[in-house]
Short mmCIF file of C-alpha atoms and ligand atoms in Angstrom, two decimals:
data_model
loop_
_atom_site.label_atom_id
_atom_site.label_comp_id
_atom_site.label_asym_id
_atom_site.label_seq_id
_atom_site.Cartn_x
_atom_site.Cartn_y
_atom_site.Cartn_z
CA MET A 23 -52.89 -86.29 93.62
CA LYS A 24 -49.26 -86.69 94.48
CA ASN A 25 -46.61 -87.34 92.03
CA ILE A 26 -43.77 -89.56 93.49
CA LEU A 27 -40.63 -90.18 91.68
CA ILE A 28 -39.00 -93.55 92.76
CA THR A 29 -35.49 -93.93 91.17
CA GLY A 30 -34.02 -97.46 90.62
CA GLY A 31 -37.57 -98.92 90.68
CA ALA A 32 -36.58 -101.71 88.29
CA GLY A 33 -33.90 -103.02 90.69
CA PHE A 34 -34.38 -105.35 93.58
CA ILE A 35 -35.51 -103.21 96.35
CA GLY A 36 -36.94 -100.52 94.11
CA SER A 37 -39.37 -102.84 92.45
CA HIS A 38 -40.97 -103.92 95.83
CA VAL A 39 -41.23 -100.27 96.88
CA VAL A 40 -42.85 -99.53 93.54
CA ARG A 41 -45.20 -102.36 93.77
CA ARG A 42 -46.10 -101.47 97.36
CA PHE A 43 -46.74 -97.69 96.63
CA VAL A 44 -48.83 -98.33 93.39
CA ARG A 45 -51.07 -100.87 95.13
CA ARG A 46 -51.64 -99.15 98.43
CA TYR A 47 -51.77 -95.67 97.23
CA PRO A 48 -54.10 -95.40 94.12
CA GLU A 49 -54.23 -91.60 94.80
CA TYR A 50 -50.49 -91.24 93.97
CA THR A 51 -49.00 -91.41 90.61
CA VAL A 52 -45.79 -93.40 90.91
CA TYR A 53 -43.11 -92.57 88.36
CA ASN A 54 -40.32 -95.13 88.25
CA LEU A 55 -37.27 -93.55 86.69
CA ASP A 56 -34.51 -96.21 85.91
CA ALA A 57 -31.64 -96.41 83.42
CA LEU A 58 -32.11 -100.22 82.96
CA THR A 59 -28.61 -101.14 83.68
CA TYR A 60 -27.63 -104.82 84.02
CA ALA A 61 -29.42 -104.67 87.47
CA GLY A 62 -32.58 -103.21 86.26
CA ASN A 63 -35.42 -105.26 84.74
CA LEU A 64 -38.87 -104.47 83.83
CA MET A 65 -39.91 -108.09 84.30
CA ASN A 66 -39.81 -107.26 88.05
CA LEU A 67 -42.81 -105.09 87.62
CA ARG A 68 -44.99 -107.04 85.22
CA ASP A 69 -47.85 -107.17 87.79
CA VAL A 70 -48.15 -103.47 88.03
CA GLU A 71 -47.19 -102.24 84.70
CA ASN A 72 -50.56 -101.54 83.46
CA ALA A 73 -51.86 -99.89 86.74
CA PRO A 74 -53.49 -96.65 85.96
CA ASN A 75 -51.26 -94.77 88.66
CA TYR A 76 -47.79 -96.28 87.33
CA ARG A 77 -45.43 -94.84 84.80
CA PHE A 78 -42.15 -95.90 83.64
CA ILE A 79 -39.43 -93.38 82.60
CA LYS A 80 -36.14 -94.75 81.06
CA ALA A 81 -33.66 -92.16 82.15
CA ASP A 82 -30.24 -91.82 83.72
CA ILE A 83 -29.60 -89.94 87.01
CA ARG A 84 -26.11 -89.04 85.59
CA ASP A 85 -27.66 -86.76 83.03
CA PHE A 86 -28.93 -83.51 84.81
CA ASP A 87 -30.57 -81.97 81.78
CA THR A 88 -32.95 -84.79 81.47
CA LEU A 89 -33.85 -84.72 85.10
CA ASP A 90 -34.36 -80.99 84.78
CA ARG A 91 -36.95 -81.57 81.99
CA LEU A 92 -38.58 -84.30 83.79
CA PHE A 93 -39.10 -82.25 86.97
CA ALA A 94 -40.54 -79.25 84.98
CA LYS A 95 -42.93 -81.66 83.12
CA HIS A 96 -44.29 -83.85 85.95
CA ARG A 97 -43.80 -81.50 88.99
CA PHE A 98 -42.71 -84.42 91.32
CA ASP A 99 -43.86 -83.65 94.95
CA ALA A 100 -41.49 -86.24 96.41
CA VAL A 101 -38.48 -88.51 95.48
CA ILE A 102 -37.51 -91.96 96.88
CA HIS A 103 -34.01 -92.22 95.69
CA LEU A 104 -32.77 -95.86 95.24
CA ALA A 105 -30.92 -95.83 91.82
CA ALA A 106 -27.36 -96.79 92.55
CA GLU A 107 -24.47 -99.15 91.71
CA SER A 108 -25.14 -101.48 94.55
CA HIS A 109 -22.60 -104.43 94.24
CA VAL A 110 -19.34 -104.27 96.38
CA ASP A 111 -17.39 -106.61 94.08
CA ARG A 112 -18.12 -104.51 91.16
CA SER A 113 -16.80 -101.61 92.88
CA ILE A 114 -13.51 -103.14 93.54
CA GLU A 115 -13.24 -103.69 89.70
CA ASN A 116 -14.46 -100.27 88.68
CA PRO A 117 -14.66 -97.68 91.56
CA THR A 118 -15.22 -94.76 89.12
CA ALA A 119 -18.81 -95.90 87.91
CA PHE A 120 -19.75 -95.81 91.60
CA VAL A 121 -18.70 -92.09 91.99
CA HIS A 122 -20.60 -91.25 88.70
CA THR A 123 -23.86 -92.89 89.62
CA ASN A 124 -23.90 -92.95 93.37
CA VAL A 125 -22.26 -89.42 93.95
CA LEU A 126 -22.97 -87.33 90.89
CA GLY A 127 -26.18 -88.95 90.11
CA THR A 128 -27.45 -88.08 93.65
CA VAL A 129 -26.13 -84.55 93.29
CA ASN A 130 -27.96 -84.11 90.01
CA LEU A 131 -31.28 -85.10 91.81
CA LEU A 132 -30.73 -82.93 94.67
CA ASN A 133 -30.09 -80.01 92.38
CA ALA A 134 -33.27 -80.66 90.27
CA ALA A 135 -35.40 -81.04 93.65
CA ARG A 136 -33.83 -77.68 94.83
CA LYS A 137 -34.61 -75.92 91.82
CA TYR A 138 -38.30 -76.90 91.53
CA TRP A 139 -39.19 -77.00 95.20
CA LYS A 140 -37.60 -73.70 96.45
CA ASP A 141 -41.06 -71.89 96.72
CA GLU A 142 -42.60 -74.46 99.14
CA PRO A 143 -40.06 -76.93 100.42
CA GLU A 144 -42.39 -77.87 103.27
CA ASN A 145 -44.70 -79.69 100.81
CA HIS A 146 -41.94 -81.86 99.53
CA LEU A 147 -39.58 -84.71 100.53
CA PHE A 148 -36.41 -86.04 99.29
CA TYR A 149 -36.11 -89.57 100.81
CA HIS A 150 -32.56 -91.15 100.42
CA ILE A 151 -32.16 -94.84 100.69
CA SER A 152 -28.68 -95.79 101.87
CA THR A 153 -26.77 -98.68 103.61
CA ASP A 154 -25.36 -99.76 106.84
CA GLU A 155 -21.96 -100.31 105.01
CA VAL A 156 -21.34 -96.43 105.42
CA TYR A 157 -20.56 -97.11 109.16
CA GLY A 158 -17.61 -99.44 108.33
CA THR A 159 -17.11 -102.82 109.88
CA LEU A 160 -17.60 -104.09 113.47
CA GLY A 161 -15.69 -106.65 115.48
CA ASP A 162 -17.57 -109.44 117.20
CA GLN A 163 -19.33 -107.05 119.61
CA GLY A 164 -21.30 -103.88 119.13
CA MET A 165 -23.96 -102.42 116.78
CA PHE A 166 -24.34 -99.44 114.39
CA THR A 167 -26.74 -96.80 115.76
CA GLU A 168 -27.56 -93.55 113.97
CA GLN A 169 -24.77 -91.76 115.93
CA THR A 170 -22.14 -94.13 114.74
CA CYS A 171 -19.45 -92.22 112.71
CA TYR A 172 -19.01 -92.94 109.10
CA ASP A 173 -16.08 -95.08 108.25
CA PRO A 174 -16.66 -96.46 104.66
CA ARG A 175 -14.09 -99.08 103.51
CA SER A 176 -14.95 -100.03 99.99
CA ALA A 177 -15.60 -97.72 96.81
CA TYR A 178 -19.29 -98.61 96.99
CA SER A 179 -19.60 -97.75 100.69
CA ALA A 180 -17.53 -94.73 100.22
CA SER A 181 -19.79 -93.50 97.36
CA LYS A 182 -22.91 -94.17 99.32
CA ALA A 183 -21.36 -92.25 102.43
CA SER A 184 -20.59 -89.36 100.14
CA SER A 185 -24.31 -89.30 98.66
CA ASP A 186 -25.52 -89.43 102.24
CA HIS A 187 -23.36 -86.44 103.25
CA PHE A 188 -24.54 -84.43 100.11
CA VAL A 189 -28.19 -85.20 100.96
CA ARG A 190 -27.90 -83.92 104.53
CA ALA A 191 -25.66 -80.88 103.27
CA TYR A 192 -28.65 -79.71 101.08
CA GLY A 193 -30.95 -80.12 103.94
CA HIS A 194 -28.77 -77.79 106.09
CA THR A 195 -27.62 -75.41 103.53
CA TYR A 196 -30.68 -75.04 101.27
CA GLY A 197 -33.55 -76.15 103.48
CA LEU A 198 -34.28 -78.97 101.38
CA PRO A 199 -36.60 -81.54 103.30
CA VAL A 200 -34.58 -84.63 103.57
CA VAL A 201 -34.68 -88.01 105.23
CA VAL A 202 -32.09 -90.77 105.04
CA SER A 203 -32.36 -94.55 105.91
CA ASN A 204 -29.58 -96.86 106.28
CA CYS A 205 -30.45 -100.49 105.93
CA SER A 206 -28.71 -103.84 106.28
CA ASN A 207 -28.46 -106.71 103.85
CA ASN A 208 -31.73 -107.47 101.93
CA TYR A 209 -32.92 -110.71 100.44
CA GLY A 210 -35.98 -111.93 98.63
CA PRO A 211 -37.47 -112.25 95.25
CA TYR A 212 -36.05 -110.34 92.21
CA GLN A 213 -32.56 -109.86 93.62
CA PHE A 214 -29.85 -110.09 90.89
CA PRO A 215 -27.80 -113.35 91.25
CA GLU A 216 -24.58 -111.52 91.73
CA LYS A 217 -25.38 -111.21 95.61
CA LEU A 218 -24.76 -114.09 97.85
CA ILE A 219 -28.14 -115.51 98.43
CA PRO A 220 -29.60 -115.54 94.79
CA LEU A 221 -26.08 -116.53 93.44
CA VAL A 222 -25.98 -119.52 95.73
CA ILE A 223 -29.56 -120.65 94.81
CA HIS A 224 -28.78 -120.24 91.20
CA ASN A 225 -25.62 -122.35 91.46
CA ILE A 226 -27.39 -125.05 93.58
CA ILE A 227 -30.16 -125.37 90.79
CA HIS A 228 -27.42 -126.00 88.31
CA ARG A 229 -25.17 -128.07 90.61
CA LYS A 230 -22.42 -125.50 90.30
CA PRO A 231 -19.74 -124.82 92.91
CA LEU A 232 -21.04 -122.45 95.75
CA PRO A 233 -18.18 -119.90 96.36
CA VAL A 234 -17.72 -118.79 100.00
CA TYR A 235 -15.18 -116.01 100.49
CA GLY A 236 -12.42 -116.52 103.00
CA THR A 237 -13.46 -118.60 105.98
CA GLY A 238 -17.13 -117.94 105.63
CA GLN A 239 -17.17 -116.47 109.20
CA ASN A 240 -18.13 -112.87 108.13
CA VAL A 241 -21.45 -111.78 109.66
CA ARG A 242 -24.41 -109.84 107.93
CA ASP A 243 -27.69 -108.88 109.34
CA TRP A 244 -30.40 -110.12 106.96
CA LEU A 245 -33.71 -108.39 106.38
CA PHE A 246 -36.38 -109.79 104.07
CA VAL A 247 -36.99 -107.26 101.36
CA GLU A 248 -40.64 -106.64 101.94
CA ASP A 249 -39.96 -105.64 105.50
CA HIS A 250 -37.69 -102.99 104.18
CA ALA A 251 -40.36 -101.77 101.78
CA ASN A 252 -42.74 -101.51 104.69
CA ALA A 253 -40.04 -99.37 106.69
CA ILE A 254 -39.62 -97.21 103.69
CA ASP A 255 -43.29 -96.62 103.38
CA LEU A 256 -43.58 -95.66 107.12
CA ILE A 257 -40.45 -93.34 107.00
CA PHE A 258 -41.93 -91.73 103.88
CA HIS A 259 -45.20 -90.97 105.49
CA GLN A 260 -44.29 -90.51 109.16
CA GLY A 261 -40.44 -90.02 109.43
CA ARG A 262 -39.30 -86.68 110.76
CA ARG A 263 -37.60 -84.32 108.30
CA GLY A 264 -33.83 -84.02 108.64
CA GLU A 265 -33.68 -87.44 110.54
CA THR A 266 -31.72 -90.69 109.84
CA TYR A 267 -33.25 -94.00 110.63
CA ASN A 268 -31.34 -97.35 110.82
CA ILE A 269 -33.25 -100.37 109.45
CA GLY A 270 -32.15 -103.92 110.09
CA GLY A 271 -33.35 -107.51 110.48
CA ASN A 272 -32.19 -108.25 114.02
CA ASN A 273 -30.96 -111.42 112.27
CA GLU A 274 -27.07 -111.77 112.19
CA GLN A 275 -25.78 -114.78 110.33
CA ARG A 276 -22.45 -116.16 109.37
CA ASN A 277 -22.01 -116.47 105.64
CA ILE A 278 -21.25 -120.18 105.76
CA ASP A 279 -24.47 -120.75 107.68
CA VAL A 280 -26.41 -118.94 105.12
CA VAL A 281 -25.07 -121.10 102.36
CA GLU A 282 -25.55 -124.35 104.39
CA LYS A 283 -29.12 -123.44 105.17
CA LEU A 284 -29.80 -122.51 101.53
CA CYS A 285 -28.48 -126.00 100.65
CA GLU A 286 -30.77 -127.76 103.05
CA ILE A 287 -33.95 -125.70 102.01
CA THR A 288 -33.24 -126.16 98.35
CA ASP A 289 -32.35 -129.78 98.37
CA GLU A 290 -35.63 -130.40 100.33
CA MET A 291 -37.66 -128.50 97.77
CA LEU A 292 -36.07 -130.15 94.86
CA GLY A 293 -36.32 -133.56 96.22
CA ARG A 294 -32.59 -134.05 96.28
CA THR A 295 -30.55 -136.14 98.82
CA PRO A 296 -29.93 -134.26 102.01
CA GLY A 297 -26.34 -133.18 101.88
CA GLU A 298 -26.04 -133.23 98.05
CA SER A 299 -25.49 -129.52 97.63
CA LYS A 300 -23.42 -129.01 100.54
CA ALA A 301 -20.72 -130.95 98.82
CA LEU A 302 -20.59 -128.04 96.24
CA ILE A 303 -19.25 -125.53 98.87
CA ARG A 304 -15.87 -124.11 98.09
CA PHE A 305 -13.81 -121.60 100.27
CA VAL A 306 -12.18 -119.20 97.73
CA THR A 307 -10.02 -116.12 97.88
CA ASP A 308 -11.55 -113.38 100.19
CA ARG A 309 -13.02 -110.37 98.83
CA ALA A 310 -10.35 -107.46 99.09
CA GLY A 311 -11.03 -105.35 102.26
CA HIS A 312 -13.90 -107.61 103.23
CA ASP A 313 -15.86 -106.12 106.13
CA TRP A 314 -15.97 -108.51 109.01
CA ARG A 315 -19.35 -107.89 110.71
CA TYR A 316 -22.45 -105.65 110.17
CA ALA A 317 -25.14 -105.42 112.83
CA ILE A 318 -27.88 -102.68 113.05
CA ASP A 319 -29.46 -101.23 116.28
CA THR A 320 -33.03 -100.71 115.27
CA SER A 321 -34.41 -99.15 118.40
CA LYS A 322 -35.00 -95.67 116.99
CA ILE A 323 -37.25 -96.79 114.12
CA GLN A 324 -39.05 -99.24 116.37
CA ARG A 325 -39.48 -96.59 119.11
CA GLU A 326 -40.55 -93.59 116.93
CA LEU A 327 -42.39 -95.47 114.05
CA GLY A 328 -43.32 -98.77 115.59
CA TRP A 329 -41.50 -100.76 112.89
CA GLN A 330 -40.24 -104.15 113.29
CA PRO A 331 -39.40 -106.92 110.76
CA GLN A 332 -42.31 -109.22 110.35
CA THR A 333 -40.73 -112.10 108.48
CA GLY A 334 -38.63 -114.79 110.34
CA TRP A 335 -35.31 -116.05 108.80
CA ASP A 336 -36.60 -119.45 107.96
CA GLU A 337 -39.89 -118.20 106.56
CA GLY A 338 -38.14 -115.68 104.47
CA LEU A 339 -35.50 -118.00 103.07
CA ARG A 340 -38.09 -120.56 102.17
CA LYS A 341 -40.28 -117.93 100.40
CA THR A 342 -37.16 -116.70 98.45
CA VAL A 343 -35.99 -120.26 97.41
CA LYS A 344 -39.50 -121.15 96.37
CA TRP A 345 -39.59 -117.95 94.42
CA TYR A 346 -36.32 -118.68 92.44
CA LEU A 347 -37.52 -122.32 91.84
CA GLU A 348 -40.85 -121.11 90.36
CA ASN A 349 -39.25 -118.27 88.34
CA GLN A 350 -36.43 -119.96 86.50
CA ASP A 351 -37.34 -118.18 83.42
CA TRP A 352 -36.48 -114.87 85.19
CA LEU A 353 -33.28 -116.51 86.43
CA GLN A 354 -32.39 -117.73 82.93
CA GLN A 355 -33.26 -114.16 81.27
CA VAL A 356 -30.98 -112.35 83.67
CA THR A 357 -28.00 -114.78 83.68
CA SER A 358 -27.70 -114.95 79.85
CA GLY A 359 -25.29 -112.72 78.08
CA ALA A 360 -23.38 -110.22 80.10
CA TYR A 361 -23.84 -112.25 83.33
CA ARG A 362 -21.73 -115.09 82.07
CA GLU A 363 -18.95 -112.68 81.27
CA TYR A 364 -19.14 -111.20 84.86
CA TYR A 365 -19.30 -114.74 86.40
CA ASP A 366 -16.31 -115.80 84.74
CA LYS A 367 -14.31 -112.68 85.36
CA MET A 368 -15.18 -112.80 89.11
CA TYR A 369 -15.05 -116.59 89.84
CA LYS A 370 -13.20 -118.57 87.19
CA LYS A 371 -9.85 -117.80 88.71
CA ARG A 372 -11.15 -118.43 92.32
CA LEU A 373 -12.78 -121.60 91.67
CA ASN A 374 -9.87 -123.06 89.71
CA GLU A 375 -7.23 -122.04 92.15
P1 NAD B 420 -29.99 -103.00 92.48
O1 NAD B 420 -28.59 -103.03 91.88
O2 NAD B 420 -30.90 -104.21 92.46
O3 NAD B 420 -31.00 -101.86 91.58
C1 NAD B 420 -30.35 -100.57 91.25
C2 NAD B 420 -31.40 -100.08 90.20
O4 NAD B 420 -30.78 -98.77 89.91
C3 NAD B 420 -31.35 -100.87 88.87
O5 NAD B 420 -32.73 -100.89 88.57
C4 NAD B 420 -30.50 -99.96 87.86
O6 NAD B 420 -31.10 -99.99 86.54
C5 NAD B 420 -30.69 -98.58 88.42
N1 NAD B 420 -29.77 -97.65 88.09
C6 NAD B 420 -28.26 -97.95 88.23
N2 NAD B 420 -27.69 -96.70 87.73
C7 NAD B 420 -28.44 -95.98 87.32
C8 NAD B 420 -28.50 -94.68 86.77
N3 NAD B 420 -27.40 -94.01 86.47
N4 NAD B 420 -29.66 -93.95 86.39
C9 NAD B 420 -30.87 -94.46 86.75
N5 NAD B 420 -31.01 -95.68 87.35
C10 NAD B 420 -29.89 -96.36 87.61
O7 NAD B 420 -29.95 -102.40 93.84
P2 NAD B 420 -30.78 -102.68 95.29
O8 NAD B 420 -30.08 -103.81 95.71
O9 NAD B 420 -32.21 -102.85 94.79
O10 NAD B 420 -30.37 -101.35 96.00
C11 NAD B 420 -31.41 -100.28 95.78
C12 NAD B 420 -30.81 -99.22 96.88
O11 NAD B 420 -30.90 -99.55 98.19
C13 NAD B 420 -29.35 -98.85 96.58
O12 NAD B 420 -29.24 -97.35 96.76
C14 NAD B 420 -28.57 -99.62 97.61
O13 NAD B 420 -27.35 -98.75 97.98
C15 NAD B 420 -29.46 -99.50 98.74
N6 NAD B 420 -29.31 -100.63 99.71
C16 NAD B 420 -29.36 -101.89 99.37
C17 NAD B 420 -29.29 -103.02 100.01
C18 NAD B 420 -29.16 -104.41 99.69
O14 NAD B 420 -29.08 -105.36 100.55
N7 NAD B 420 -29.48 -104.63 98.45
C19 NAD B 420 -29.28 -102.66 101.46
C20 NAD B 420 -29.21 -101.44 101.88
C21 NAD B 420 -29.38 -100.36 100.96
O1 DAU B 421 -25.25 -104.32 104.07
C1 DAU B 421 -26.00 -103.69 103.07
C2 DAU B 421 -25.33 -103.90 101.70
O2 DAU B 421 -25.63 -105.51 101.56
C3 DAU B 421 -25.93 -103.21 100.68
O3 DAU B 421 -25.67 -101.81 100.88
C4 DAU B 421 -25.29 -103.79 99.30
O4 DAU B 421 -26.01 -103.11 98.19
C5 DAU B 421 -25.59 -105.19 99.10
O5 DAU B 421 -24.83 -105.72 98.01
C6 DAU B 421 -25.05 -105.94 100.41
O6 DAU B 421 -23.61 -105.97 100.36
P1 DAU B 421 -22.78 -107.22 100.87
O7 DAU B 421 -21.43 -107.12 100.37
O8 DAU B 421 -22.93 -107.51 102.23
O9 DAU B 421 -23.61 -108.41 99.95
P2 DAU B 421 -23.26 -109.52 99.09
O10 DAU B 421 -24.46 -110.53 98.80
O11 DAU B 421 -22.30 -109.26 97.95
O12 DAU B 421 -22.14 -110.46 100.21
C7 DAU B 421 -22.80 -111.09 101.40
C8 DAU B 421 -21.61 -111.65 102.09
O13 DAU B 421 -21.28 -112.85 101.31
C9 DAU B 421 -20.30 -110.89 102.04
O14 DAU B 421 -19.72 -111.11 103.47
C10 DAU B 421 -19.55 -111.56 100.95
C11 DAU B 421 -20.08 -112.91 101.02
N1 DAU B 421 -20.02 -113.58 99.59
C12 DAU B 421 -20.62 -112.92 98.54
C13 DAU B 421 -20.65 -113.56 97.29
C14 DAU B 421 -21.25 -112.74 96.19
C15 DAU B 421 -19.53 -114.86 99.46
O15 DAU B 421 -18.88 -115.36 100.40
N2 DAU B 421 -19.48 -115.27 98.27
C16 DAU B 421 -19.99 -114.72 97.10
O16 DAU B 421 -19.92 -115.24 95.93
#
């Protein structure tokens, strides 16, 4: 029996990873540790919450003493670390929160793992989930490889870069068995509607303006979230200790094209007149320090682990829109209360300008 600790399992990507591990590996006990911040939601895991090999622990990675007690009690064999503050726009408003969770929270987990795994480190694994944003921004050419120098440009990416450095430093200094992956933009079911794709779907449903930052020409490389969960599974089981793997969708899209495609698909699924939702698009004040383009070279993970994305862009977006249309109770639950305050703070001025 293996005890696997997954942090941030009630969030977007974490819930897909938890679901995958609970279903595919009945021989593991999967412990989902999550503080249930605004981004965490146990509704994301309703379909596995009663599985015999699943346990939920409400805890905060900023609290070392609690982590210490949990490691002593459950003797985790491995950690897959996803818990983080994950939204760039929030990091512009409140950078310090990103230092506390993403940097100090990661160091707390590393300290607990180091303390409890020191006798036989070879039987353990600390797998840190990170982002392509640590590499900075690209012009119109080029791609991020695992050798690209770190050049974070937002408080979010600076905090993730710092946490990556700590993970690798614990690998070098203390012999902690670590692996890191850096992934591009994910999309799919259960993504909180502060991120571009679910925010736009939510606004289309409610016939609200669709805010596009700047000129809408910035480029992101989009990956369907289940393909990311699949890559995480492969790296967890077959990745080489001490290595870094880049993960991406080989799917670069300009923001304006993403928004227009969402309008087309959603109008079609809702039986609206073609073009109706495109009329809601508004170009608004740009994000401060907005990274221009991300693109990921995935040749290492493809060569070493045989991974490549399985879900095409059109198929993935259609699955995503369909899920949001069929789960409007979920959308309603997560957009009540605090979300409204957030939305007004971030968008009211931009949309009335
Ligand atoms: P998310 O914001 O949807 O979920 C984060 C989860 O972490 C939530 O469940 C939240 O409750 C939990 N959490 C936050 N602070 C915590 C704390 N102090 N203690 C315990 N739990 C806490 O994030 P996501 O989009 O699912 O991203 C997950 C991870 O993947 C993050 O580390 C992020 O940097 C990384 N990542 C995300 C993307 C993407 O496109 N979303 C791409 C690459 C990498
Ligand atoms: O690249 C991986 C990263 O992708 C992850 O590490 C982050 O956790 C995740 O949030 C995501 O970061 P982005 O900033 O790229 O994602 P977001 O969905 O916030 O924005 C995508 C693009 O759309 C970006 O260029 C900004 C733009 N945008 C975003 C919002 C929310 C808009 O034009 N309008 C919006 O309202």
